[in-house]
Each structure stands twice: as C-alpha cells, then as structure tokens.
Amino acid sequence: MNGAETLLRTLLNNNVEVCFANPGTSEMQFVAALDRHPAMRGVLCLFEGVATGAADGYARMTGRPAATLLHLGPGLANGLANLHNARRARTPVVNIVGDHARSHKQLDSPLESDIDGAAATVSSWIRRPTTAADIGPDTAAAVAAALSAGVPDDGDASRTGTSGAVSTLIVAADLSWGEGAPPAPHLPARPPRIVPRPHVDATAALVAGPEPVALLIDGAGLGERGLRAAARIQKATGTAVFCPTWPARVRRGAGVPAIEPLGYRAEAVAQQLAGVKHLILVGAREPVASFAYPGRPGILTPPGTRVHRFVPDAGFDVVEALTELADRVAPGPLAPLPALDAVRPTMNEPLRTENWAHVVGALLPREAIVVDESITEGMDTLVPATAHSAPHDVLGLTGLAIGQGIPVAAGAAIACPERPVVCLQADGSALYTLSGLWTQAREKLNVTTVLLNNRAYAILRAELERVGGSPAGPAANALLDLGRPDIDFTALATGMGVPATRATSTTELADQFSTALATPGPHLIEAILRPA
Amino acid sequence: MNGAETLLRTLLNNNVEVCFANPGTSEMQFVAALDRHPAMRGVLCLFEGVATGAADGYARMTGRPAATLLHLGPGLANGLANLHNARRARTPVVNIVGDHARSHKQLDSPLESDIDGAAATVSSWIRRPTTAADIGPDTAAAVAAALSAGVPDDGDASRTGTSGAVSTLIVAADLSWGEGAPPAPHLPARPPRIVPRPHVDATAALVAGPEPVALLIDGAGLGERGLRAAARIQKATGTAVFCPTWPARVRRGAGVPAIEPLGYRAEAVAQQLAGVKHLILVGAREPVASFAYPGRPGILTPPGTRVHRFVPDAGFDVVEALTELADRVAPGPLAPLPALDAVRPTMNEPLRTENWAHVVGALLPREAIVVDESITEGMDTLVPATAHSAPHDVLGLTGLAIGQGIPVAAGAAIACPERPVVCLQADGSALYTLSGLWTQAREKLNVTTVLLNNRAYAILRAELERVGGSPAGPAANALLDLGRPDIDFTALATGMGVPATRATSTTELADQFSTALATPGPHLIEAILRPA
C-alpha cells in the first residue's frame, strides 16, 4: 500500500465517498488507487472550479464532505472562487492538493508556486503530512475539521446543511508514491465549540412584547423544522421572519411555511426592516450590503433597530433554539397551511424577466433541488413564483463569486440521485464553469438547466448607475454587454454533450421544461429573455 | 476627475493602452471613465483567466504591459493560473484589482476575501493606494515595477520579450469614486539591477576549447539577433545550442538559425546533453524536470557536466552578451542559411499525431504568431515540421498551467493586428478558458485555432505510467479520458461566435487552414486525431 492508498482508504473510513477530480502528474497514484477501491467514486471535472463547486453542492445536500483532487498551485487557484462560495455557505469540503515531491520543490520547476498561500485564502484548516505515518491521521483530521463548525457528523442533512468549513490537505508526490502506513480510522468531528446558551427567556419576552420584532434566520434554521418553528412564532406574535437573499440552502414550496428573503438591494431591505425595533439573529449574521455605495451605509440594520444575537452563526443548534423559542411563545403544533395553487403562467407570451419563473414554478417537480444562480432574472421573481410549487430545496449563491450554478447542480445530483435538479443559471455566470455540463453528461445526472439568456451582465448595468458613474457611453456599455456576437448556449451545451433546446415563449419553455424533466439525463433549455 | 480616472490617465501616461477587463461593481468607475478616454482600449473578457492570459500574450509581443481589470478576490483568483504562466514567462502585466470601499471591508460582506494573499502567489509587486494622492504615483510605480526586471521601457520587443514581472495594484472603491489627484507622469522603469558583467573571456575560452560545450539560451536571446549570434558560435566552434522546451517567445522558420528545444521528458534531455562537459546558461535557468519521478533526478544536467552561469536569467542584456561572445570566437557575419522547403505533408491521410503539424508547417503564413499549447500532440512534431516554414514567432506554455492558448492568442492578435495568429490548442486545455474565443470574435481578431482533439488528457496517460502506478484500470482511465460523451469543439466554437469546421484528414486540414487564414476574423478548425 502506498501513501496515496493510505489517504484514499482513510477518506473512506471517514465517510468521504466521492472525489471530484481534475488530477495531474502529482496525483496519479491516487488516480491509480481508485481502481482498487471502487467504494470511492471518482468524478472527472474538466476544470477545477467545477470540482470545487460540485463538492459544495454535494455537501449542501448530504451534510458530508466530498473530496476534491487538485493539481498543484494553479489547479487549486482555478478552484478558489467556488471554494470561496463554499466557505460562505459553511459547507464542509476536503481538498486534496498534490504537490511536487519534496526533493523537487527547491528546484523551482515550472509549476512550482505557493500552494499554502493560495489555500489560506479559503481554508479554515491546512496541513501537509511530513511522513508516511502522518498521512492517515492528517487525512482523518482534514475531514473532521471540515465538519467541525459545531455540527455532528451523523449525516442528518436537516441539521448539517450549512455548518462546515474548507479543509486543505497538501500531499507531496513522494509521500503518495512511497510506502504507506495503515489508514486511520474514523475520527469524530470536534464537539461544538462552547457558546453561551441562547437567552430564550429574554428573546421570548421581546418576541411576545409590544415592539415590532423580526427574526433573521440562516443555516440549519432554514430546513423544514426550523421554518415550522419560525412560523409558529410568527403566527402567535406577529414577528416578521426573514432569511438572507441567497442562503446556502432553504426549504420552500407548498406545505412549507414561507420565509421572506432580504432583498439584494439596500433600498429593499430598508423597506423590509422599516419600523422593526428588534432584529433577532438566529444562526445569521447582521445584514450588510453586498457592496458599498457613495454616501450609503454598509450595515443594513436601520438606525433605531437593536440587534440581538440570539443564536450565533455557528456553534449552537439553530433548530433546537428556534423550537424552544416557539414552545415558549406559541405552544402546540402549527396549524395546517392552506393549500394554494402555484402561480399559473400565462401561455404564449414572449419570455421576459417577469414571466419565466412562473413557468418553472408551475411545473417544478416534487422534491426538486433548485440551484439558483439566476441573479438579476430571479431576484424579484423566483420566490413569489415558487412559493406554492411542490416542496423543494433551493441552493443559493452564497459568496457572490459567479460560476457556481452548473457545478453545484452536478454535485447535488450526485448527492441525491433520486431527486430532480433544476439549475436556474444566468448567462454570463454560466461561462465560468461551462464544462460542468460535460460532467453532468458523463455521470448521466438528472439536471435540467434553464439558461436565462438576457445577453448582458445585467446586474452590472444596474450597478454602473448605482455607483454614480456618468451615464454609460459606448465604451462602458461594451464591457457590460454579452452580445456582438450573441452567445449560443444551445450550441455550447450540445458541444458539451448535453441535449439542448431554445425557448422564446412561455409555452415553449413549459413544453421543453416538462419534456426535459421527464427524460433521464441532463438537459439545457436556453430561455431567450426579451429586454425589459 | 475621480480616482478611477486618475488611475486610467496614469496608465495612459505610462504607455498602457489596453485593458483586458472582467469588471464588477467595485470597478464601475473605471468602466465609466473609459468613455472619456478612448485612447484606452477596453477589451471584455468573459472569465478572468482570459483577461490575464490575454495580457500575457499582448506583452510577449509588445514588450509593454497591458492592464487587467479584475473584481475582488474571487476575480483575481480566477486569473491566477494564467498569471502564473506570465510570471514564468517574465511577462510584464499590471493587474488592477478593485476592492470594497474601506469602510465596507470590516463588514465581511459576501465577496470579502484575502486579495493580498492571493496576489502574493504570483506578483512581484503589490500595493494599495491609501489616499487620493497615492493613486497616480502608485499606478505609475506598478507599471515601472512590471518592467523592472532589467529591461528598458523602450518598446523594443526584440529586447524586452520575456523580462518583466506581474504587478498588482489593489484599489478600494471609495478611492475610485472619490475626488482624484492629478494623474502621475511617465515613470521610467528602474535601471537594470547591477549584476556581474559576463565573463566573456573565460566563456570564449571554453566555447573555443577542446571539450564539448552546449549553450542553453532563453529570454531575449531567442529573438533573431540572439539566434544569429548563437549560430555563429555554433558554426565556428561546434557548440551545441538549446532553448527550453516551451519558451515564452522564440523566433523560428526559414532564414532563422534553428535552435533545438530541450525535450519535455527527462530521458530526451539526457540524450541531448550526453557527453556535454560544459553547459553555459545564457539568460536561462539550469534545466530541471517538470515533475519528480521515483528514483530519478530532478536536475537534468548530467553528472559530469559543469554548469556555467554566463548570463543570469535577468539583469543583463542577453543579446549583447551573446553577440560579444560570437564576435570573440566567430568574427564576421553569419553566412546565409540554405533555403530549404518546408516539410510537405502527405495528402489524404487520416490526421494523427505524426502528420497534423506538417500541414500547419507547410501553410504557415509569413510572420505568423504561433501560440503553442499543443502539449502531447506537438512536443515531438511541431519543431521539425516548422523549421523551414515562413519565419514566425512561437509563444510557449511557460508555467505549465493549462488554459493559456486561446487567451494568449487573443492578446497577441490585439498587440499585432497586422500579423496572423495561429493557435495550436490541445483539447483538454482549451476548456479552461474557452470563452476567450468569444473575445476573439467580439474584437474580430485574426486568430486561426487548430484544436487538436485526441479525446483524452493524453499527457496524463503517459504520466500515469511514468509515476509507476499499477496498470490503469477502468476507474483510473475514466479520469484521463475526455470521451463519453465526446466533446464537440466545432459546436463549442460556434456557440462562442467563432466560425468552425472539422477536419479528419490532412487534405481537409490543409483546405480549412488555408481558407481560415484567408478570411478575416477568428476561425477554429477541430482536427480529429486518430489514436496512435
């Protein structure tokens, strides 16, 4: 057994069973070991950003980390943007980064670079085994560290959806090819860090009191149990309930108590929180603007609103705390929610921002996993259009690093092969990690991508106005426009091996979406959206 | 005038006239300023790795840096792999990375990350202006630093092709939108660092002496003047002359003295250097293997060969030193080289590794810029097939971070609009930065890409054997194989707006290559290569 096999077997002992890989020479021993250990599923990704995004999507759905297999510093660099999103999602991810043999590093050969420095920008935990005997324990520690943000390693996704971290294990090639020590056994994640017990009494008094209160919930609180507790509180006390704009994972749809996301724009949040005297954070951070704008505040809590940190953003069980609070102010179960029909789309209309989501919402299959990188096209339309759809989970763009959608969809589909995945993908962002479509085809994943083609970096057009730049002239507009030439996503998907069609009307989208969902394997529908 | 305009005008004052941009909110002031300063050409790239690779290609051809415009940490991260290649090529590049407003950074908003840490992995120079008055001087210093590796800022590409560095200027959004100070004037690059004058006498004695000698030349020494000096030395003394496998830029073709690249594989280099008693480095580094292999040396200089550092790899004029050495051992001009016909391809053969380069070599237009990311398909075939082609320049994969070809081709075409660009692009690598094809289409660049489709990570198949893994089984093979499904690069290019055709025989490749070269704008030819 060589070191790479020690590593692989230790991953398996620690319930890491999928490896999203873009290997190079320094990782060939690990690749070779896959043949001897079919329990580890190696998934080829044709760009490292696909591998890291897929690992994020996989772990958001299972609560367990996948491994990535990355080649040296440039390979890790290509995966950093989606690791940034994973870090913001609190997803457990274990990166295995191959390095040159130690005798070789001093030679400064062409691919040599600062792996540790790149890893430090996204990782909570970084280690390099230094002897064969280290490989097993360090690998087990990497997995435990990825799961150590206060959540048990029991695979209960409702508890663990968004409470991990990125670990990076850097393995020199000579350790991989050298004689390995025995693999390490399962190492439990570290127990939750000790945090003060939530002040349920004080919070219950606030919530039940006379002043307007809002809850801002994130993390595991956005699963069905947390939402039901929040709904009980809301119903009994009139407390408003919000979640972040694009949480890592949130449950939605018919029978699930609705939760209102804070708007992407500061002005929207100001309206939502107007008059709120107490903002109670439940596994969430205080809301801040994505970007600063001249003369506007970055913190979105209105002046005069007091912020209460009821449950810290990691370290205590959000669901338990919410339930305890609900039991205090609203004992008894939640009354059944009224059954409402999903919004019905109007047929035979040209597709535009205002109507595409109605089609998706009406046809969304039960237990769909919705990967939402719709950005401008979905930020005002998706939540109302899917509020009464069949129950589903939504995975959001946590770190705002674009190019997450296609890979996260692949990872989620591998995590949950029995569930349909619907990827709502903006056009400009899709190009960052387009080859994730090929991985969807290779693995025959049931992913239906609705590619929202508005032929622009639409969000940047809005931003250009907001930062107070002069009116955009032709040179500025040229940098925000995805036309000249128009990108043909139907051709791009076909080139990647994913069957694709183009829709320009609500009827076409409905027909193609239904057909795609009914046909095994990945599909892409290019929805051509009319300018507003 | 706001700070972004101060920055932009300072770039122009310092002869930076092209900006490869993938902007976001923090860079919108710079985007807006482009309308007021048409002397700065903004080129939209749909992925940051395209922007950084294009800047590399531009500077390899002009000797002057382009700017990149990148959005926060994840934007920089996406550009790191091609900045790694630029660093290895000693290319001058000036990154402008927008950061959050300083009041906003403490809020840890979703896109916040460690920009400085990521920049440090590739940059020789990093600075953040702290006041409006800093913006101009810091911008001028960034350009000067990018050009400061010992080469004058006179735009003489024959002298400056490969002797720069990566500078990164990180600009907070509030400085961009705030009132700007006057732009800074031109700041000359720092003078060459003082290095010992080359020991011409001692080197001449070695070269003219009885023991076998080889020169290893890199950097500006691979331009026509350097190669002619080397050829004089070679002819007069029998000295062998080599260059690195994939140099940043090398002149080749009819009338240009040939130089032999060291092989990619250590075994090949061992043969090339067998019996050499003195290896003289001329602007080059001692040859090392790209990767370590069990039980094999990493340094490729054979035992018994003495290494002499005649000209350090930066800091002294390589061409001047070579010329002085030639004048000492071989006075007088180089005799005219015999005119030889380019290798003639055999028509009507199925395309394979052994014949595609003959087609390209026979039809290569005069003064072509050949961007070589052919990797496995070209490493043994391209140099012999193009030795007697029309004279041309070849830009190589310096840092082995794949995904360089398409962007470097775009940048080279913008640098030299009067020259045809031929991009020889391996299939797996093309997927890393595929959207560079769209930039070629948007900018109407005369780039002909020959996409070498062998449907595999072919180099990794070889590497798997070399590292001594067990024979590859199905799981390992699945990670090295680009089939199932086959990727259709003709469809992918079409989707990006680049006309594309598919060639399966030498005759088809010849026809399509000629047509593409004769037709303005970018084209892609997908060469389907038969397995060996």
mmCIF file of N, CA, C and O in Angstrom, chain A residues 453-485:
data_model
loop_
_atom_site.group_PDB
_atom_site.id
_atom_site.type_symbol
_atom_site.label_atom_id
_atom_site.label_comp_id
_atom_site.label_asym_id
_atom_site.label_seq_id
_atom_site.Cartn_x
_atom_site.Cartn_y
_atom_site.Cartn_z
ATOM 1 N N ASN A 453 -30.950 33.691 -20.735
ATOM 2 C CA ASN A 453 -30.085 34.453 -21.646
ATOM 3 C C ASN A 453 -30.677 35.840 -21.872
ATOM 4 O O ASN A 453 -31.597 36.024 -22.654
ATOM 5 N N ASN A 454 -30.117 36.821 -21.140
ATOM 6 C CA ASN A 454 -30.545 38.212 -21.371
ATOM 7 C C ASN A 454 -29.471 39.000 -22.117
ATOM 8 O O ASN A 454 -29.576 40.216 -22.265
ATOM 9 N N ARG A 455 -28.406 38.297 -22.508
ATOM 10 C CA ARG A 455 -27.366 38.878 -23.358
ATOM 11 C C ARG A 455 -26.699 40.089 -22.739
ATOM 12 O O ARG A 455 -26.336 41.029 -23.428
ATOM 13 N N ALA A 456 -26.524 40.040 -21.436
ATOM 14 C CA ALA A 456 -25.831 41.148 -20.768
ATOM 15 C C ALA A 456 -25.374 40.699 -19.384
ATOM 16 O O ALA A 456 -25.877 39.725 -18.830
ATOM 17 N N TYR A 457 -24.365 41.411 -18.856
ATOM 18 C CA TYR A 457 -24.111 41.382 -17.422
ATOM 19 C C TYR A 457 -25.126 42.352 -16.815
ATOM 20 O O TYR A 457 -24.806 43.477 -16.442
ATOM 21 N N ALA A 458 -26.395 41.887 -16.757
ATOM 22 C CA ALA A 458 -27.487 42.799 -16.413
ATOM 23 C C ALA A 458 -27.266 43.431 -15.053
ATOM 24 O O ALA A 458 -27.572 44.607 -14.843
ATOM 25 N N ILE A 459 -26.722 42.665 -14.114
ATOM 26 C CA ILE A 459 -26.582 43.229 -12.779
ATOM 27 C C ILE A 459 -25.588 44.382 -12.782
ATOM 28 O O ILE A 459 -25.716 45.347 -12.036
ATOM 29 N N LEU A 460 -24.600 44.314 -13.674
ATOM 30 C CA LEU A 460 -23.601 45.375 -13.701
ATOM 31 C C LEU A 460 -24.154 46.652 -14.328
ATOM 32 O O LEU A 460 -23.715 47.748 -13.989
ATOM 33 N N ARG A 461 -25.099 46.495 -15.244
ATOM 34 C CA ARG A 461 -25.730 47.707 -15.777
ATOM 35 C C ARG A 461 -26.390 48.483 -14.654
ATOM 36 O O ARG A 461 -26.277 49.703 -14.566
ATOM 37 N N ALA A 462 -27.087 47.754 -13.781
ATOM 38 C CA ALA A 462 -27.718 48.422 -12.645
ATOM 39 C C ALA A 462 -26.651 49.008 -11.722
ATOM 40 O O ALA A 462 -26.779 50.125 -11.227
ATOM 41 N N GLU A 463 -25.563 48.251 -11.511
ATOM 42 C CA GLU A 463 -24.521 48.726 -10.592
ATOM 43 C C GLU A 463 -23.837 49.976 -11.115
ATOM 44 O O GLU A 463 -23.464 50.865 -10.351
ATOM 45 N N LEU A 464 -23.651 50.048 -12.428
ATOM 46 C CA LEU A 464 -22.981 51.217 -13.004
ATOM 47 C C LEU A 464 -23.770 52.481 -12.657
ATOM 48 O O LEU A 464 -23.192 53.513 -12.305
ATOM 49 N N GLU A 465 -25.087 52.387 -12.727
ATOM 50 C CA GLU A 465 -25.893 53.549 -12.342
ATOM 51 C C GLU A 465 -25.787 53.836 -10.848
ATOM 52 O O GLU A 465 -25.677 54.980 -10.425
ATOM 53 N N ARG A 466 -25.787 52.745 -10.063
ATOM 54 C CA ARG A 466 -25.826 52.921 -8.613
ATOM 55 C C ARG A 466 -24.552 53.547 -8.056
ATOM 56 O O ARG A 466 -24.601 54.259 -7.064
ATOM 57 N N VAL A 467 -23.387 53.226 -8.621
ATOM 58 C CA VAL A 467 -22.163 53.791 -8.062
ATOM 59 C C VAL A 467 -22.007 55.249 -8.473
ATOM 60 O O VAL A 467 -21.053 55.902 -8.088
ATOM 61 N N GLY A 468 -22.939 55.778 -9.240
ATOM 62 C CA GLY A 468 -22.900 57.199 -9.551
ATOM 63 C C GLY A 468 -21.933 57.539 -10.660
ATOM 64 O O GLY A 468 -21.427 58.648 -10.741
ATOM 65 N N GLY A 469 -21.631 56.577 -11.502
ATOM 66 C CA GLY A 469 -20.804 56.890 -12.653
ATOM 67 C C GLY A 469 -21.574 57.803 -13.600
ATOM 68 O O GLY A 469 -22.788 57.958 -13.488
ATOM 69 N N SER A 470 -20.883 58.395 -14.514
ATOM 70 C CA SER A 470 -21.543 59.195 -15.553
ATOM 71 C C SER A 470 -22.445 58.249 -16.342
ATOM 72 O O SER A 470 -22.282 57.035 -16.290
ATOM 73 N N PRO A 471 -23.392 58.792 -17.086
ATOM 74 C CA PRO A 471 -24.220 57.925 -17.930
ATOM 75 C C PRO A 471 -23.308 57.090 -18.837
ATOM 76 O O PRO A 471 -22.318 57.595 -19.356
ATOM 77 N N ALA A 472 -23.603 55.802 -18.963
ATOM 78 C CA ALA A 472 -22.720 54.905 -19.707
ATOM 79 C C ALA A 472 -22.712 55.261 -21.187
ATOM 80 O O ALA A 472 -23.765 55.414 -21.805
ATOM 81 N N GLY A 473 -21.532 55.421 -21.741
ATOM 82 C CA GLY A 473 -21.382 55.623 -23.171
ATOM 83 C C GLY A 473 -21.064 54.306 -23.841
ATOM 84 O O GLY A 473 -21.122 53.235 -23.215
ATOM 85 N N PRO A 474 -20.691 54.349 -25.098
ATOM 86 C CA PRO A 474 -20.478 53.091 -25.826
ATOM 87 C C PRO A 474 -19.326 52.249 -25.268
ATOM 88 O O PRO A 474 -19.422 51.022 -25.239
ATOM 89 N N ALA A 475 -18.253 52.884 -24.796
ATOM 90 C CA ALA A 475 -17.116 52.100 -24.297
ATOM 91 C C ALA A 475 -17.495 51.359 -23.028
ATOM 92 O O ALA A 475 -17.163 50.182 -22.852
ATOM 93 N N ALA A 476 -18.203 52.036 -22.126
ATOM 94 C CA ALA A 476 -18.624 51.375 -20.891
ATOM 95 C C ALA A 476 -19.652 50.295 -21.193
ATOM 96 O O ALA A 476 -19.568 49.170 -20.687
ATOM 97 N N ASN A 477 -20.605 50.629 -22.031
ATOM 98 C CA ASN A 477 -21.633 49.635 -22.366
ATOM 99 C C ASN A 477 -21.037 48.377 -22.982
ATOM 100 O O ASN A 477 -21.517 47.264 -22.751
ATOM 101 N N ALA A 478 -19.969 48.552 -23.750
ATOM 102 C CA ALA A 478 -19.349 47.390 -24.398
ATOM 103 C C ALA A 478 -18.831 46.386 -23.377
ATOM 104 O O ALA A 478 -18.724 45.192 -23.670
ATOM 105 N N LEU A 479 -18.510 46.857 -22.184
ATOM 106 C CA LEU A 479 -17.982 45.943 -21.162
ATOM 107 C C LEU A 479 -19.085 45.276 -20.343
ATOM 108 O O LEU A 479 -18.802 44.460 -19.473
ATOM 109 N N LEU A 480 -20.335 45.617 -20.612
ATOM 110 C CA LEU A 480 -21.438 45.047 -19.832
ATOM 111 C C LEU A 480 -22.400 44.252 -20.702
ATOM 112 O O LEU A 480 -23.388 43.713 -20.227
ATOM 113 N N ASP A 481 -22.088 44.161 -21.962
ATOM 114 C CA ASP A 481 -22.984 43.642 -22.982
ATOM 115 C C ASP A 481 -22.411 42.301 -23.456
ATOM 116 O O ASP A 481 -21.243 42.210 -23.803
ATOM 117 N N LEU A 482 -23.238 41.257 -23.452
ATOM 118 C CA LEU A 482 -22.759 39.947 -23.902
ATOM 119 C C LEU A 482 -23.125 39.668 -25.355
ATOM 120 O O LEU A 482 -23.026 38.531 -25.814
ATOM 121 N N GLY A 483 -23.558 40.675 -26.071
ATOM 122 C CA GLY A 483 -23.838 40.492 -27.491
ATOM 123 C C GLY A 483 -22.626 40.825 -28.346
ATOM 124 O O GLY A 483 -21.542 41.060 -27.860
ATOM 125 N N ARG A 484 -22.846 40.817 -29.656
ATOM 126 C CA ARG A 484 -21.774 41.144 -30.626
ATOM 127 C C ARG A 484 -20.543 40.256 -30.410
ATOM 128 O O ARG A 484 -19.512 40.760 -30.012
ATOM 129 N N PRO A 485 -20.511 39.002 -30.661
ATOM 130 C CA PRO A 485 -21.646 38.203 -31.121
ATOM 131 C C PRO A 485 -22.497 37.683 -29.960
ATOM 132 O O PRO A 485 -22.013 37.556 -28.842
#
